[in-house]
Coordinates of C-alpha atoms in Angstrom, one line a residue:
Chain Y
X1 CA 13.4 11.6 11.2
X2 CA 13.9 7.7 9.5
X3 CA 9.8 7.7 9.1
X4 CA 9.1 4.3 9.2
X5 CA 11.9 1.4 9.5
X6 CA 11.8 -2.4 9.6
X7 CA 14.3 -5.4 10.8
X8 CA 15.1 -7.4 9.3
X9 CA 15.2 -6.8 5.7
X10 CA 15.5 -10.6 4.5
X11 CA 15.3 -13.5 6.0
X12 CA 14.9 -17.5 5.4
X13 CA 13.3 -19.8 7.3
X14 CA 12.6 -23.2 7.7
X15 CA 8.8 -24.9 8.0
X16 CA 7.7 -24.9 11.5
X17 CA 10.3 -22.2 12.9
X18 CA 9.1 -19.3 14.7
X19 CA 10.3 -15.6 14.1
X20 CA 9.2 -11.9 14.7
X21 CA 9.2 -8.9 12.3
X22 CA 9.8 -5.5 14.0
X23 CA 8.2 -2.2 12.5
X24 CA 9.6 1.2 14.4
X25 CA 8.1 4.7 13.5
X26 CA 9.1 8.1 14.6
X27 CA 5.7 10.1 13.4
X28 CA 3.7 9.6 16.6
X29 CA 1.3 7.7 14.5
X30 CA -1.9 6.2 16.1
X31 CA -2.6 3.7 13.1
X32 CA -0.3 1.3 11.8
X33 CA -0.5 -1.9 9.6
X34 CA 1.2 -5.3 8.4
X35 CA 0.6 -5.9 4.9
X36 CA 1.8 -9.0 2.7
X37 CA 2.3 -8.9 -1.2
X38 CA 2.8 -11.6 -3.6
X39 CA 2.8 -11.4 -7.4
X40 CA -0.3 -10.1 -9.1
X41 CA -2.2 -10.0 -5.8
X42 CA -1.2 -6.6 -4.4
X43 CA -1.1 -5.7 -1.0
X44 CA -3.2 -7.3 1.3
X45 CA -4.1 -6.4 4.8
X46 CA -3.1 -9.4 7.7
X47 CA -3.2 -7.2 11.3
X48 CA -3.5 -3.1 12.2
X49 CA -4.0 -1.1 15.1
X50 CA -5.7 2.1 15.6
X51 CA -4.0 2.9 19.2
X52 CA -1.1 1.5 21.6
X53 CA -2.6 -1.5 23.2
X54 CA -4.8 -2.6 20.4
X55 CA -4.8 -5.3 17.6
X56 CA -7.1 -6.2 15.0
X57 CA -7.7 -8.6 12.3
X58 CA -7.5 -7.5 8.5
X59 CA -8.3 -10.0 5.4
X60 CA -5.5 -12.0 5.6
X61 CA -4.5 -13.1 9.8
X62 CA -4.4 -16.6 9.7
X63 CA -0.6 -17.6 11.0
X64 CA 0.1 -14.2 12.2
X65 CA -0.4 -12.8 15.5
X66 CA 0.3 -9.4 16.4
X67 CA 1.4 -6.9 19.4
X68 CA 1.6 -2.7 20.1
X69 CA 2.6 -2.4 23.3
X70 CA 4.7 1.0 22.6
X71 CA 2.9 3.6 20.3
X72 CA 5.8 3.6 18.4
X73 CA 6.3 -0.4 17.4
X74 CA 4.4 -3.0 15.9
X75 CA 5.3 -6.5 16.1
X76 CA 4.6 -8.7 13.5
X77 CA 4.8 -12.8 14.5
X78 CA 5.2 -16.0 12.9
X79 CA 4.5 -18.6 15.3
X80 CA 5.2 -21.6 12.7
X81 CA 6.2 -20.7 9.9
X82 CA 4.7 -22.6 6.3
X83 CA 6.1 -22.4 2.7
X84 CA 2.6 -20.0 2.2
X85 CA 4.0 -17.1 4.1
X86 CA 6.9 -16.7 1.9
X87 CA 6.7 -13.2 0.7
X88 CA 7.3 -9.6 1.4
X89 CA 5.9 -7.9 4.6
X90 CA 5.8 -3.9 4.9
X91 CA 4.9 -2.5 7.6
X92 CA 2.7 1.3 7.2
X93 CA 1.4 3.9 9.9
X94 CA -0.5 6.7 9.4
X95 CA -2.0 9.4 11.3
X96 CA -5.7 8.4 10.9
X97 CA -7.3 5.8 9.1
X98 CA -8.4 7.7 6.2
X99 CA -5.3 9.7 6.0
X100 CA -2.1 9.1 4.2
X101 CA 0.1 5.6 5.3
X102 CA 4.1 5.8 5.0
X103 CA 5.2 2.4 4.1
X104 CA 8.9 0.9 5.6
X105 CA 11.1 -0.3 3.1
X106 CA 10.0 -4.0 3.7
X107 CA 11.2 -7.2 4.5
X108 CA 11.8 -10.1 2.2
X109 CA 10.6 -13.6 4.2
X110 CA 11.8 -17.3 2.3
X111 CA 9.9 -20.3 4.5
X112 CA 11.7 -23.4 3.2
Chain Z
X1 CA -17.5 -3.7 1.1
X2 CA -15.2 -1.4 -0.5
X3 CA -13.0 -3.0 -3.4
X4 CA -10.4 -1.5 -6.4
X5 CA -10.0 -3.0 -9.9
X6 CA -6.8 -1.8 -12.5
X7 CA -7.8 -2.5 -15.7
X8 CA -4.0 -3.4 -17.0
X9 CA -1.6 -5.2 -15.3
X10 CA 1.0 -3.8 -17.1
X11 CA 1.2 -0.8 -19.7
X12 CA 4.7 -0.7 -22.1
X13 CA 5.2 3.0 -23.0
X14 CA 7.7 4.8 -25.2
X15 CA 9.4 7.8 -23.8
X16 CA 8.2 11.1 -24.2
X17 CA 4.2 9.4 -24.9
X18 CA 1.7 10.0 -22.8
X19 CA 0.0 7.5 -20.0
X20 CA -2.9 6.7 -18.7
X21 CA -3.2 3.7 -15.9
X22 CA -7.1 2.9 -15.4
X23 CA -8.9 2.2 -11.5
X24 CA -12.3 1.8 -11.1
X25 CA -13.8 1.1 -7.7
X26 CA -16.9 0.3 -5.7
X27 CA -17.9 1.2 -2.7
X28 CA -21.7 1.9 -1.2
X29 CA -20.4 5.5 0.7
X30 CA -18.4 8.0 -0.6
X31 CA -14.9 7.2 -0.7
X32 CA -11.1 9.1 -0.2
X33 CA -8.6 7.8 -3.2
X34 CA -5.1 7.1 -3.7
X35 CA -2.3 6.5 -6.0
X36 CA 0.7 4.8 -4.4
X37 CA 3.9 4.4 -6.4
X38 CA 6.3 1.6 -5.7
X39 CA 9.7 1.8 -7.5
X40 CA 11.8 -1.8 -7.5
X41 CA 13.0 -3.2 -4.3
X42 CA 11.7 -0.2 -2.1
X43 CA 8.5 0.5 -0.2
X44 CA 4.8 2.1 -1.3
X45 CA 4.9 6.0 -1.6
X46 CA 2.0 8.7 -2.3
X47 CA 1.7 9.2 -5.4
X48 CA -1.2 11.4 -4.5
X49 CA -4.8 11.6 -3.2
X50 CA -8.6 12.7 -3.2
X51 CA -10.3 13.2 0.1
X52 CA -13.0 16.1 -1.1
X53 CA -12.9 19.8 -3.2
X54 CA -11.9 19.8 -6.9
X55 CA -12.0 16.5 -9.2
X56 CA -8.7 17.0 -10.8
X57 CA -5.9 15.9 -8.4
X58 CA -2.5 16.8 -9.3
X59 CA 0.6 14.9 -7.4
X60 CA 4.1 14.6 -7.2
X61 CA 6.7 13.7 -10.8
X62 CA 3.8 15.3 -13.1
X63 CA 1.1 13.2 -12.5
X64 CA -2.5 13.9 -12.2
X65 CA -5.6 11.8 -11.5
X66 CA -9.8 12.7 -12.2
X67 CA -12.4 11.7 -9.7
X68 CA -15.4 10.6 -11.8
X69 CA -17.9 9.6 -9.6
X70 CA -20.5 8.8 -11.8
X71 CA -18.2 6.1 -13.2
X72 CA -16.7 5.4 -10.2
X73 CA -13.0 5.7 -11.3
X74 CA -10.0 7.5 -10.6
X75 CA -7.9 7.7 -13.4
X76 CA -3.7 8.4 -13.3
X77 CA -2.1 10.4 -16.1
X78 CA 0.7 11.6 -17.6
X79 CA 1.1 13.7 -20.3
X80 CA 5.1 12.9 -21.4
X81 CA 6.6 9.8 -19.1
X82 CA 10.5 9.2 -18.6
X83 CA 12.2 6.5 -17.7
X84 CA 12.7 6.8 -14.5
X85 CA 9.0 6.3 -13.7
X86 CA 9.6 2.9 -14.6
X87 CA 7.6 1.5 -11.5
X88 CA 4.5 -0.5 -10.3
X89 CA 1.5 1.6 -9.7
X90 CA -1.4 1.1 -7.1
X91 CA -5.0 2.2 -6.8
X92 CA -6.3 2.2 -3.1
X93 CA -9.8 2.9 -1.8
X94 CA -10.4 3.8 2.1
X95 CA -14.4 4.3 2.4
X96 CA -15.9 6.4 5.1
X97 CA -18.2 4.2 6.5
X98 CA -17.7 2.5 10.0
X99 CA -16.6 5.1 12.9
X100 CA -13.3 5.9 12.5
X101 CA -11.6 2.6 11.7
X102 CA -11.1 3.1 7.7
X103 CA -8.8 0.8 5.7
X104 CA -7.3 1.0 2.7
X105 CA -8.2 -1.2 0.4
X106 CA -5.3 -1.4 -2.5
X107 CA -5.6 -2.9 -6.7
X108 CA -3.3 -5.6 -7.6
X109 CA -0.8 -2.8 -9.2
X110 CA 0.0 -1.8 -12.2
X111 CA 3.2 -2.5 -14.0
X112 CA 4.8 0.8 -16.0
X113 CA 7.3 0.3 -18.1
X114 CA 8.6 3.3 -19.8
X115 CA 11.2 2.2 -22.7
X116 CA 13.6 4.4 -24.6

């Protein structure tokens, strides 16, 4: 049972360049979420799904777009990536929305 | 709207003293509560949680946390810290309003360091 699990761990970038940030977990979770946190802001919400097949927006989507087309994986994209994305990304799931979310051990993003 | 304030940004502590990390929140419905701890370089984990039942919730290392919901907080303390809990600290919110799509909404953490 690995819980929840993200690739890659780090990566760098360069403006412009596309990538996609994979989020795997093993729980049979219906809910799962991309989060961003930078210094002194805590974690905010960019995308989350409640179900396989659906997406929604959270407070911060702009730049992001997202897919669940297996219960299991949530797909996190950059289409062109800017200097402002540079952070860390964790992926979560839960079982409901109000219930517990297990966080993935994150992924460090540098946009140059 | 739902939304989660931590007083302290970060809170030095001895070893051996006691802690207490402040959260206040606001929300129009009633409200489930979490502490998440996130130790350096890994992921969030429940620290623990208030959905309903008694005020006083007691989670995992020692820690405990109050619902007041009169002053809308939700306290975490400690009553003798160590080292090792030497971690940032988060307050989240998810309020019951909406159907079933609730959110967490998290504090911008809390920095704990615990010094010998």
């Amino acid at each position: 049972n690995a819980g929840v699990t993200q690739t890659p761990k780090f990566r760098v970038l360069k403006t412009g360049q596309s990538m996609t940030l994979l989020c795997a977990q093993d729980m049979n979770h219906e809910y799962m979420y991309w989060y961003r946190q930078d210094p002194g802001m805590g974690l905010r919400l960019i995308h989350y799904s409640v179900g396989e097949g659906t997406t929604a927006k959270g407070e911060v989507p702009d730049g992001y777009n997202v897919s669940r087309l297996k219960k299991q994986n949530f797909l996190l994209g950059l289409e062109s990536a800017a200097p402002s994305q540079t952070s860390v990304y964790f992926c979560a799931s839960s079982y409901s929305g109000a219930d517990t979310q297990y966080f993935g051990p994150g992924t460090r993003l540098t946009v140059l | 709207a739902q939304s989660v304030t931590q007083l302290d940004s970060q809170v030095p502590v001895f070893e051996e003293a006691p802690v207490e990390l402040r959260c206040n929140y606001s929300s129009s419905v009633s409200v489930y509560l979490f502490w998440y701890v996130q130790y350096p370089n890994q992921g969030l984990q429940l620290l623990l949680k208030y959905l309903s039942g008694s005020t006083l919730v007691k989670g995992i290392n020692g820690f405990e946390a109050e619902f007041n919901k009169s002053q809308t907080s939700f306290h975490l303390r400690k009553p003798s810290v160590h080292i090792s809990d030497t971690a940032e600290y988060f307050c989240a919110v998810s309020d019951l309003a909406g159907g079933s799509n609730y959110k967490l909404t998290f504090g911008k953490g809390t920095l704990l360091t615990v010094n010998p």
